[in-house]
Amino acid sequence: MNRVRRRNESAWLIPKGDERTNHRLRADMRRFEDADEVDVAVVGCGAGGGVLTQRLARAGWKVVAFDAGPFWDPDADWVSDEAGSHHLYWTEPRVIGGDDPVPLGNNNSGRGVGGSMVHFAGYAPRFHPSDFRTYSTDGVGFDWPICYDDLEPYYRQMEEELPVAGQRWPWGKPHSYPHSPHPLGVDGELFLLGCQRLGIDARVGPVAITNGRFGNRPHCIYRGFCLQGCKVNAKASPLITHVPDALAHGAEIRPNSFVSRVAIGEDGRAAGVVYWKDGKERFQRARAVAVAGYSIETPRLLLNSACERFPDGLCNDHDLVGRFVMVQGAAQTAGRFEHEVRMYKTPPPGVSTEAFYETDETRGAKRGFSIQTVAPLPIAWAEHVASEGHWGHVLREYMKDYIHWASLGVLCEFLPLAHNRVVLADETDRHGLPVAKFLYSQCDNDKALMKAGTQAMKEILAAAEADDTVTINRYAHLVGGCRMSADERSGVVDHTLRTFAVPNLYITDGSVLPTQGAANPALTIMALAARAADHLIATGGRS
C-alpha cells in the first residue's frame, strides 16, 4: 500500500535516528547563485514566508527565502533568561508617533529565521466568521474579499502541522484540535474558577505546543520560557515546523540578508530583489517576488522601492501602502492570592475565553475582545508593578511576592483607521535607507473596548478571590498596512495575495489582514500563506 504523502514531512517531525535536531539540512541545502533566475524570492522567513517557501519547494519550485536575521540554532542561541533573549527581537531603528504611540520591539517584531513566532506565546486561535465581514455586520472596519469558509481548510492544515493542543472550541465556528489540552496550572484553575462563578464559558488552549512527543520534538516541560524561544522545541515556529521541510525539498534559506528593494523591470514586473549581505549590495534574479516582512518592514520595503513607474512607492498608486495598520489593545491585569500560584509553570496562554468576542451594544462599542491567562516572568512583572507607580521598597516587596500572582491578558479588536500608518522617516539605518515611522492613535471605540476588557479581567480575578490587582496598559500583534481587498482603490493585494499593481509580486504576511479580530494572528497568517501557495502552484504563477 502506498503511504499517503503528508503536506509536511519536516526533519524535526520524522525521526531519523537519535539526533535531536537535524543540522545537516542547513549545511547541505541547495544554494542558488545571484545570477540564477529562481522561481520566487521570498522576503522574510516567519509565519507567512516560512509556510509559502515550504509549500512552493514541495511543488518543485526554485525558491530562495531571505531573512535579515540569523538562522537560529535553539541549542546554541537560546537561553532560559529574559534579558539574555533580547537578540531575538528586531532592534534596528524605528520611529513611533501619533496620539497613542506603540512601543516596538519584543512584542511586535522578530529577527531571524522563524520570525516573531520564535518568541510568540504559542497561542493559536482561529478568527471568527464575523471577522471577515465586520462592516456588513457591525458597520465598522472592512469586509474581507474572502470568507471564513475559504480559509477553514487551511486552518485545519496548520493546526495539524504545528500541531495545536486544546479543548473543543465552542466559539466562532465550533471545531476541535488534533492534540488534547495541556494540564492546568494554578493560574488556569483560578481563571476557570472566576469564570464559572460569573457564568462565563472558558476553555483550555489552544496552543501550538506539543502535548506529548511529536516526531523529534519532545513534549513541553513547562519551563516557563515560551517567550524566549522554546529551547526544547516543543513550541512550534516555522524554524522547526516548515523551514526544515522546505530545505529537504530544495529551497534555500539565506540568513543575515537584508532586502532593501524590490526591483521592477521595464515590463512593469518584479525582476528580483536587491539585498545586503556581508556588507555588500547584491541582486537576486527571480521570476516572482513574495514579501513577508510584516506590518512595519513590508510597507517600508515597498516605499523604499520607489522607481520611475512608482514614484511614491511600489504598489502605492492609491496611497494605501502603510495605511490601516492595527494593533490589539492588550492590557494585562494580575491578581494576588494567599496561596502560591507560580503562573510561569504552564504555557502562558493556558486558558482563554472568547465569550466577549462579538459586538455587545451594552459595552458602548462595536466588536469585542478575548481574555487569556498570561505569565509575565520577573522582568516583565516588574514593569507591570512599576506601571502603577510602585518603586523602591514597595516594588521590591511586590517582586518578593511574585509567586502569589496570577495574570490575565485581554486582546481588544482595535479598528482599521487610515491615519494609523507606516511612512518613511528622515532617519536612516546603517545602509543609508530611511527607517519606518509608525503613527498610531486610538479612536473612541478602541478606548471603550480596552476599558470593558480591563473591567472584565478585574471581575474574573475578584470572583476567584484575588485580594489585590495591578494593571498595565499595552499593545500586541501588529497587522495591516497592505490590506487585502476586492479592488485596487481599497487595498494593495487581491484575494490571492497578489498585488494589484505588479502581477508577479505577492505579499504573504500579516500586513494583508483587513481587520484585526480579537484573536492572535499567527495561525491566520500561516493559513493565508498556504492558500496563496496553492493558488500560485495551481496557476504556475501566471497572472
Coordinates of C-alpha atoms in Angstrom, one line a residue:
M1 CA 0.0 0.0 0.0
N2 CA 1.3 3.4 -0.9
R3 CA 1.9 5.7 2.0
V4 CA -0.3 8.9 1.9
R5 CA 2.0 11.8 1.3
R6 CA 1.8 14.4 4.0
R7 CA 1.9 18.2 3.4
N8 CA 4.7 18.5 5.9
E9 CA 7.5 15.9 6.5
S10 CA 9.8 18.2 8.4
A11 CA 13.0 16.5 9.6
W12 CA 12.0 17.8 13.0
L13 CA 8.9 15.7 12.8
I14 CA 10.0 12.4 11.2
P15 CA 12.6 10.6 13.4
K16 CA 15.8 9.7 11.5
G17 CA 18.0 8.3 14.3
D18 CA 18.9 9.6 17.6
E19 CA 19.7 13.2 16.6
R20 CA 17.5 15.8 18.4
T21 CA 17.9 18.3 15.6
N22 CA 18.9 17.9 12.0
H23 CA 21.6 20.4 11.3
R24 CA 22.7 18.5 8.1
L25 CA 19.9 20.1 6.2
R26 CA 21.4 23.6 6.8
A27 CA 24.9 22.5 5.7
D28 CA 23.7 20.6 2.7
M29 CA 20.8 22.8 1.5
R30 CA 20.7 23.7 -2.2
R31 CA 22.3 27.1 -2.9
F32 CA 21.5 29.4 -5.9
E33 CA 23.7 32.0 -7.5
D34 CA 22.5 35.6 -7.7
A35 CA 22.6 35.2 -11.5
D36 CA 20.2 32.2 -11.4
E37 CA 16.6 33.2 -12.0
V38 CA 14.8 31.5 -9.2
D39 CA 11.1 31.0 -9.4
V40 CA 10.3 33.0 -6.3
A41 CA 12.4 35.2 -4.0
V42 CA 10.7 35.3 -0.6
V43 CA 11.5 38.3 1.7
G44 CA 11.1 37.2 5.3
C45 CA 11.0 33.7 6.8
G46 CA 8.4 33.9 9.6
A47 CA 4.8 32.8 9.7
G48 CA 3.9 33.8 6.1
G49 CA 7.3 33.5 4.4
G50 CA 8.2 30.2 6.0
V51 CA 4.9 28.4 5.0
L52 CA 5.0 29.9 1.5
T53 CA 8.6 28.7 1.0
Q54 CA 7.8 25.2 2.2
R55 CA 4.7 24.8 0.1
L56 CA 6.4 26.0 -3.1
A57 CA 9.5 23.9 -2.5
R58 CA 7.4 20.8 -2.1
A59 CA 5.9 21.6 -5.5
G60 CA 9.3 21.6 -7.1
W61 CA 9.7 25.4 -7.4
K62 CA 13.2 27.0 -7.1
V63 CA 12.8 29.2 -4.0
V64 CA 15.2 31.4 -2.0
A65 CA 13.9 32.9 1.3
F66 CA 15.8 35.9 2.6
D67 CA 15.8 36.8 6.3
A68 CA 17.6 39.9 7.8
G69 CA 18.5 37.9 10.9
P70 CA 20.3 34.7 11.8
F71 CA 19.4 31.1 11.1
W72 CA 18.8 30.2 14.7
D73 CA 20.1 27.1 16.5
P74 CA 17.9 26.6 19.5
D75 CA 20.7 24.6 21.3
A76 CA 23.3 27.3 20.9
D77 CA 21.4 30.5 20.5
W78 CA 18.6 30.4 23.0
V79 CA 18.8 30.7 26.8
S80 CA 16.4 30.5 29.7
D81 CA 16.8 34.1 30.6
E82 CA 14.6 37.2 29.9
A83 CA 17.5 39.7 29.4
G84 CA 19.6 37.2 27.5
S85 CA 16.9 36.7 24.9
H86 CA 16.9 40.3 23.6
H87 CA 18.7 39.3 20.5
L88 CA 15.5 37.5 19.2
Y89 CA 13.8 40.9 18.6
W90 CA 14.0 43.4 15.8
T91 CA 16.0 46.2 17.5
E92 CA 17.1 48.2 14.5
P93 CA 15.9 51.9 14.5
R94 CA 12.3 52.8 14.0
V95 CA 10.4 55.9 14.8
I96 CA 7.0 56.0 16.6
G97 CA 4.4 58.8 16.9
G98 CA 0.7 59.7 17.0
D99 CA -1.5 60.3 19.9
D100 CA -1.0 56.8 21.3
P101 CA 2.4 55.7 20.2
V102 CA 3.0 51.9 20.0
P103 CA 6.3 50.7 21.5
L104 CA 8.1 48.4 19.1
G105 CA 10.4 45.5 19.9
N106 CA 9.9 42.2 21.7
N107 CA 6.1 42.2 21.3
N108 CA 5.7 43.3 17.7
S109 CA 8.7 42.0 15.8
G110 CA 11.0 39.1 15.1
R111 CA 14.6 38.8 13.9
G112 CA 15.9 35.7 12.3
V113 CA 14.5 32.6 10.6
G114 CA 11.2 31.8 12.2
G115 CA 10.3 35.4 12.7
S116 CA 8.3 36.5 15.7
M117 CA 6.9 33.0 16.1
V118 CA 10.2 32.1 17.6
H119 CA 9.2 34.2 20.7
F120 CA 5.4 34.2 20.5
A121 CA 3.4 32.8 23.4
G122 CA 2.2 29.8 21.3
Y123 CA -1.4 30.8 21.3
A124 CA -3.0 29.7 18.0
P125 CA -6.8 30.5 17.8
R126 CA -8.7 30.9 14.6
F127 CA -10.5 34.1 13.6
H128 CA -14.3 34.0 13.8
P129 CA -16.6 34.1 10.7
S130 CA -17.7 37.6 11.8
D131 CA -14.1 38.9 11.4
F132 CA -14.4 38.6 7.7
R133 CA -17.5 40.9 7.4
T134 CA -17.3 43.4 10.2
Y135 CA -18.5 46.3 8.0
S136 CA -21.6 44.4 6.8
T137 CA -22.4 43.0 10.2
D138 CA -21.4 45.8 12.6
G139 CA -20.9 48.9 10.4
V140 CA -17.2 49.2 11.3
G141 CA -13.9 48.0 9.9
F142 CA -13.8 46.5 6.5
D143 CA -15.1 43.4 4.7
W144 CA -12.5 40.9 3.5
P145 CA -12.7 39.7 -0.1
I146 CA -12.8 36.1 1.2
C147 CA -14.9 34.5 3.9
Y148 CA -14.2 32.1 6.8
D149 CA -15.1 29.1 4.7
D150 CA -12.3 29.9 2.2
L151 CA -9.8 29.7 5.0
E152 CA -11.2 26.9 7.1
P153 CA -9.4 24.0 5.3
Y154 CA -6.1 25.9 5.7
Y155 CA -6.8 26.4 9.4
R156 CA -7.1 22.6 9.8
Q157 CA -3.9 22.0 7.9
M158 CA -1.9 24.4 10.1
E159 CA -3.4 23.0 13.3
E160 CA -2.2 19.5 12.2
E161 CA 1.2 20.7 11.2
L162 CA 2.1 22.8 14.2
P163 CA 0.3 20.9 16.0
V164 CA -2.3 22.7 18.1
A165 CA -3.5 21.4 21.5
G166 CA -6.7 22.4 23.2
Q167 CA -10.3 21.5 24.2
R168 CA -13.1 21.6 21.6
W169 CA -13.7 25.2 20.8
P170 CA -17.4 26.4 21.1
W171 CA -16.9 30.0 19.6
G172 CA -16.9 31.2 16.1
K173 CA -17.5 28.1 14.0
P174 CA -17.1 25.3 16.6
H175 CA -14.2 22.9 16.0
S176 CA -11.8 20.5 17.7
Y177 CA -8.0 20.3 17.8
P178 CA -5.6 17.5 16.9
H179 CA -3.9 17.3 20.4
S180 CA -5.7 17.1 23.7
P181 CA -5.3 20.1 26.1
H182 CA -2.3 20.6 28.3
P183 CA -2.6 20.2 32.1
L184 CA -3.7 23.2 34.0
G185 CA -1.5 25.4 36.2
V186 CA -2.9 27.1 39.3
D187 CA -3.4 30.3 37.3
G188 CA -5.6 28.4 34.8
E189 CA -7.6 26.9 37.6
L190 CA -8.2 30.3 39.2
F191 CA -9.3 31.7 35.8
L192 CA -11.7 28.9 35.3
L193 CA -13.0 29.3 38.9
G194 CA -13.6 33.0 38.4
C195 CA -15.3 32.5 35.1
Q196 CA -17.5 29.7 36.5
R197 CA -18.7 31.9 39.3
L198 CA -19.6 34.6 36.9
G199 CA -21.2 32.3 34.3
I200 CA -18.5 32.9 31.7
D201 CA -17.6 30.0 29.4
A202 CA -13.8 29.3 29.2
R203 CA -11.6 26.6 27.6
V204 CA -8.1 25.2 27.9
G205 CA -5.9 26.1 24.9
P206 CA -5.5 26.4 22.0
V207 CA -1.6 26.4 21.9
A208 CA 0.8 25.4 19.2
I209 CA 2.8 23.3 21.7
T210 CA 3.1 19.6 21.5
N211 CA 1.2 17.7 24.2
G212 CA 3.3 14.6 24.2
R213 CA 6.2 13.7 21.9
F214 CA 5.8 14.7 18.3
G215 CA 8.4 13.2 16.0
N216 CA 11.8 14.5 17.0
R217 CA 10.2 17.2 19.2
P218 CA 9.8 16.4 22.9
H219 CA 6.8 17.3 24.9
C220 CA 6.5 20.5 26.8
I221 CA 8.4 20.5 30.1
Y222 CA 6.6 23.6 31.5
R223 CA 9.8 25.6 32.0
G224 CA 8.1 29.0 31.6
F225 CA 10.3 30.5 28.8
C226 CA 7.9 30.3 25.8
L227 CA 8.6 33.9 25.0
Q228 CA 12.3 33.5 25.0
G229 CA 12.4 30.8 22.3
C230 CA 11.5 27.3 23.3
K231 CA 14.8 25.6 23.9
V232 CA 13.3 22.1 23.9
N233 CA 11.4 22.7 20.6
A234 CA 8.0 21.7 22.0
K235 CA 6.6 25.1 20.9
A236 CA 6.0 25.4 17.2
S237 CA 7.6 28.0 14.9
P238 CA 8.4 27.9 11.2
L239 CA 12.1 27.4 12.2
I240 CA 11.2 23.8 13.2
T241 CA 7.9 23.1 11.6
H242 CA 8.2 24.3 7.9
V243 CA 11.7 25.5 7.2
P244 CA 13.4 22.1 7.6
D245 CA 10.8 20.6 5.2
A246 CA 11.4 23.4 2.7
L247 CA 15.2 22.6 2.8
A248 CA 14.6 18.9 2.3
H249 CA 12.7 19.8 -0.8
G250 CA 15.3 22.0 -2.4
A251 CA 14.7 25.5 -1.0
E252 CA 17.5 27.9 0.1
I253 CA 17.2 29.9 3.3
R254 CA 19.6 32.9 3.0
P255 CA 20.0 34.4 6.6
N256 CA 21.6 37.7 7.5
S257 CA 20.5 39.0 4.2
F258 CA 18.6 42.4 4.4
V259 CA 16.4 43.0 1.3
S260 CA 16.5 46.8 0.6
R261 CA 14.4 47.0 -2.6
V262 CA 12.2 45.0 -5.0
A263 CA 13.5 45.7 -8.5
I264 CA 10.9 46.4 -11.2
G265 CA 11.8 45.7 -14.9
E266 CA 10.9 47.7 -17.9
D267 CA 7.8 45.5 -18.4
G268 CA 6.4 46.6 -15.0
R269 CA 7.0 43.2 -13.4
A270 CA 9.2 42.3 -10.4
A271 CA 12.6 41.2 -11.7
G272 CA 14.2 40.2 -8.3
V273 CA 15.4 41.8 -5.1
V274 CA 18.4 44.0 -4.1
Y275 CA 19.8 42.9 -0.7
W276 CA 22.7 43.4 1.6
K277 CA 24.9 40.6 2.8
D278 CA 28.3 40.7 4.4
G279 CA 28.5 44.4 3.8
K280 CA 27.9 44.2 0.1
E281 CA 24.9 45.1 -2.0
R282 CA 23.8 42.2 -4.2
F283 CA 20.9 41.4 -6.6
Q284 CA 19.0 38.1 -6.9
R285 CA 17.1 37.5 -10.1
A286 CA 13.6 36.0 -9.7
R287 CA 10.6 35.2 -11.8
A288 CA 8.3 36.4 -9.0
V289 CA 8.8 38.0 -5.5
A290 CA 6.8 37.4 -2.3
V291 CA 7.2 39.9 0.5
A292 CA 6.7 38.7 4.1
G293 CA 8.4 41.3 6.3
Y294 CA 5.3 42.0 8.4
S295 CA 3.4 45.2 9.1
I296 CA 6.3 47.6 9.6
E297 CA 9.0 46.3 7.3
T298 CA 6.8 45.3 4.4
P299 CA 5.4 48.8 3.9
R300 CA 8.8 50.2 4.5
L301 CA 10.3 48.0 1.8
L302 CA 7.6 48.9 -0.7
L303 CA 8.0 52.6 0.0
N304 CA 11.8 52.3 -0.3
S305 CA 11.3 50.5 -3.7
A306 CA 10.1 53.7 -5.4
C307 CA 11.0 53.9 -9.1
E308 CA 10.0 55.7 -12.2
R309 CA 6.8 53.7 -12.6
F310 CA 6.0 54.0 -8.8
P311 CA 7.4 57.4 -7.7
D312 CA 5.5 57.3 -4.4
G313 CA 6.5 53.8 -3.5
L314 CA 5.9 50.4 -5.0
C315 CA 2.2 49.5 -5.4
N316 CA 1.3 52.9 -3.9
D317 CA -0.7 54.5 -6.7
H318 CA -3.7 55.0 -4.4
D319 CA -1.7 56.0 -1.2
L320 CA -2.7 52.7 0.5
V321 CA 0.7 51.2 1.3
G322 CA 1.3 51.6 5.0
R323 CA -2.2 52.6 5.9
F324 CA -4.7 50.9 8.2
V325 CA -2.1 49.4 10.4
M326 CA -3.7 47.9 13.5
V327 CA -2.7 46.6 16.9
Q328 CA -4.7 44.9 19.6
G329 CA -5.4 46.6 22.9
A330 CA -3.6 44.1 25.2
A331 CA -3.9 45.3 28.8
Q332 CA -2.8 42.8 31.4
T333 CA -4.3 42.6 34.9
A334 CA -2.8 40.5 37.7
G335 CA -4.5 39.4 40.9
R336 CA -2.8 38.3 44.2
F337 CA -3.8 35.2 46.0
E338 CA -2.9 34.0 49.5
H339 CA -1.6 30.6 48.3
E340 CA 1.2 30.1 45.8
V341 CA 0.3 30.3 42.1
R342 CA 3.6 30.2 40.2
M343 CA 2.0 31.4 37.0
Y344 CA 5.0 30.6 34.9
K345 CA 4.6 26.8 35.2
T346 CA 2.4 26.2 32.2
P347 CA 2.2 27.7 28.7
P348 CA 1.4 31.4 29.1
P349 CA -2.0 31.2 27.3
G350 CA -3.1 28.1 29.2
V351 CA -6.8 29.0 29.4
S352 CA -8.9 31.5 27.5
T353 CA -12.4 32.7 26.8
E354 CA -14.0 34.2 23.7
A355 CA -17.3 34.9 25.4
F356 CA -16.8 38.6 24.8
Y357 CA -15.6 38.3 21.2
E358 CA -18.7 39.6 19.3
T359 CA -20.4 43.0 19.5
D360 CA -22.3 43.7 22.7
E361 CA -24.0 47.1 22.5
T362 CA -24.1 47.4 26.3
R363 CA -20.3 48.0 26.2
G364 CA -20.8 51.1 24.2
A365 CA -18.5 49.8 21.4
K366 CA -18.5 47.7 18.3
R367 CA -16.7 44.3 18.1
G368 CA -15.2 42.7 21.2
F369 CA -12.3 41.1 23.0
S370 CA -10.9 37.8 24.3
I371 CA -9.2 37.0 27.6
Q372 CA -6.5 34.5 28.3
T373 CA -4.0 33.6 31.1
V374 CA -0.6 35.1 30.6
A375 CA 2.5 34.6 32.6
P376 CA 5.0 37.5 32.7
L377 CA 8.4 36.5 34.0
P378 CA 10.1 38.6 36.7
I379 CA 11.5 41.4 34.5
A380 CA 8.1 41.8 32.7
W381 CA 6.4 41.5 36.1
A382 CA 8.5 44.4 37.4
E383 CA 7.3 46.5 34.5
H384 CA 3.7 45.7 35.5
V385 CA 4.2 46.8 39.0
A386 CA 6.2 49.9 38.1
S387 CA 3.5 51.0 35.7
E388 CA 1.1 51.5 38.6
G389 CA 3.7 53.9 40.2
H390 CA 5.3 51.5 42.6
W391 CA 9.0 51.9 43.1
G392 CA 11.8 51.4 45.6
H393 CA 10.9 49.4 48.7
V394 CA 7.3 48.8 47.5
L395 CA 8.5 47.4 44.2
R396 CA 10.9 45.1 46.0
E397 CA 8.0 43.8 48.1
Y398 CA 5.9 43.1 45.1
M399 CA 8.8 41.2 43.4
K400 CA 9.3 39.1 46.5
D401 CA 5.6 38.2 46.3
Y402 CA 5.8 37.2 42.6
I403 CA 4.8 33.5 43.1
H404 CA 1.4 34.6 44.6
W405 CA 0.2 36.4 41.5
A406 CA -1.9 35.2 38.5
S407 CA -2.1 37.4 35.4
L408 CA -4.8 37.7 32.7
G409 CA -4.4 39.4 29.3
V410 CA -7.1 40.9 27.1
L411 CA -7.0 41.2 23.3
C412 CA -9.3 44.0 22.1
E413 CA -10.1 44.4 18.5
F414 CA -9.0 47.9 17.6
L415 CA -10.3 49.2 14.3
P416 CA -8.5 49.8 11.0
L417 CA -8.1 53.6 10.6
A418 CA -6.5 55.3 7.6
H419 CA -4.4 57.7 9.8
N420 CA -2.7 54.7 11.6
R421 CA 0.1 54.2 9.1
V422 CA 3.7 53.5 8.3
V423 CA 5.7 56.2 6.5
L424 CA 9.4 56.7 5.8
A425 CA 11.2 58.7 8.5
D426 CA 14.0 61.2 8.0
E427 CA 16.3 59.0 10.0
T428 CA 18.3 56.3 8.1
D429 CA 19.7 52.9 9.0
R430 CA 23.2 51.5 8.6
H431 CA 22.6 51.0 4.9
G432 CA 21.6 54.6 4.4
L433 CA 17.9 53.7 3.9
P434 CA 15.0 55.6 5.5
V435 CA 13.7 53.7 8.5
A436 CA 10.0 53.2 9.2
K437 CA 7.9 55.7 11.1
F438 CA 4.7 54.3 12.7
L439 CA 2.0 56.8 13.6
Y440 CA -0.8 55.5 15.8
S441 CA -3.8 57.0 17.5
Q442 CA -6.8 55.2 19.2
C443 CA -10.4 56.0 18.4
D444 CA -13.2 56.2 21.0
N445 CA -14.3 52.7 20.1
D446 CA -10.8 51.4 20.9
K447 CA -10.8 53.1 24.2
A448 CA -14.2 51.8 25.2
L449 CA -13.2 48.2 24.4
M450 CA -10.0 48.5 26.4
K451 CA -11.9 49.8 29.4
A452 CA -14.5 47.0 29.1
G453 CA -11.8 44.3 28.7
T454 CA -9.9 45.5 31.8
Q455 CA -13.0 45.6 33.9
A456 CA -13.9 42.1 32.8
M457 CA -10.4 40.8 33.9
K458 CA -10.8 42.5 37.3
E459 CA -14.2 40.9 37.8
I460 CA -12.9 37.5 37.0
L461 CA -10.0 37.8 39.3
A462 CA -12.2 39.2 42.1
A463 CA -14.6 36.2 41.6
A464 CA -11.6 33.9 42.1
E465 CA -10.9 35.8 45.4
A466 CA -7.9 37.8 44.5
D467 CA -7.1 40.4 47.2
D468 CA -5.2 42.9 45.1
T469 CA -4.8 43.7 41.4
V470 CA -2.4 45.6 39.2
T471 CA -2.9 46.6 35.6
I472 CA -0.6 47.5 32.7
N473 CA -1.9 49.0 29.5
R474 CA -0.1 47.7 26.4
Y475 CA -0.5 46.7 22.8
A476 CA 0.1 43.4 20.9
H477 CA 0.1 41.9 17.4
L478 CA 0.6 44.3 14.6
V479 CA -1.3 43.6 11.4
G480 CA -2.4 45.6 8.3
G481 CA -0.5 48.1 6.2
C482 CA -1.0 46.4 2.8
R483 CA -4.5 45.1 3.1
M484 CA -6.4 42.6 1.0
S485 CA -9.5 43.9 -0.9
A486 CA -11.7 43.4 -3.8
D487 CA -10.2 46.2 -5.9
E488 CA -7.1 48.4 -6.1
R489 CA -8.8 51.5 -4.8
S490 CA -9.4 50.0 -1.4
G491 CA -6.4 47.6 -0.9
V492 CA -3.0 46.6 -2.0
V493 CA -3.4 42.9 -2.7
D494 CA -6.3 40.8 -4.1
H495 CA -7.9 37.6 -2.5
T496 CA -4.9 35.5 -3.6
L497 CA -2.4 38.0 -2.0
R498 CA -1.2 39.1 -5.4
T499 CA -0.6 42.9 -5.6
F500 CA -2.9 44.7 -7.9
A501 CA -0.1 46.9 -9.3
V502 CA 2.6 44.3 -10.1
P503 CA 1.3 41.0 -11.4
N504 CA 4.2 38.8 -10.1
L505 CA 4.6 40.4 -6.7
Y506 CA 2.8 38.9 -3.7
I507 CA 2.5 39.9 -0.1
T508 CA 2.1 36.9 2.3
D509 CA 2.3 38.3 5.9
G510 CA 0.1 39.9 8.5
S511 CA 0.1 43.2 6.7
V512 CA -2.6 41.9 4.3
L513 CA -5.2 41.4 7.1
P514 CA -8.1 43.9 6.6
T515 CA -9.2 43.6 10.2
Q516 CA -7.6 42.5 13.5
G517 CA -10.0 40.3 15.3
A518 CA -9.7 39.6 18.9
A519 CA -7.5 36.6 18.3
N520 CA -3.7 36.2 17.9
P521 CA -3.0 36.4 14.2
A522 CA -0.2 33.8 13.6
L523 CA -2.5 30.9 12.6
T524 CA -4.4 33.1 10.2
I525 CA -1.2 34.4 8.6
M526 CA 0.0 30.9 8.1
A527 CA -3.3 29.8 6.7
L528 CA -3.4 32.7 4.2
A529 CA 0.1 31.9 3.0
A530 CA -0.8 28.2 2.5
R531 CA -3.8 29.3 0.5
A532 CA -1.7 31.8 -1.6
A533 CA 0.8 29.0 -2.3
D534 CA -2.0 26.7 -3.6
H535 CA -3.1 29.4 -6.0
L536 CA 0.5 30.0 -7.2
I537 CA 1.0 26.3 -7.7
A538 CA -2.3 25.8 -9.5
T539 CA -1.7 28.7 -11.9
G540 CA 2.0 28.2 -12.3
G541 CA 2.5 31.8 -11.2
R542 CA 0.8 33.1 -14.4
S543 CA -1.1 36.3 -13.9

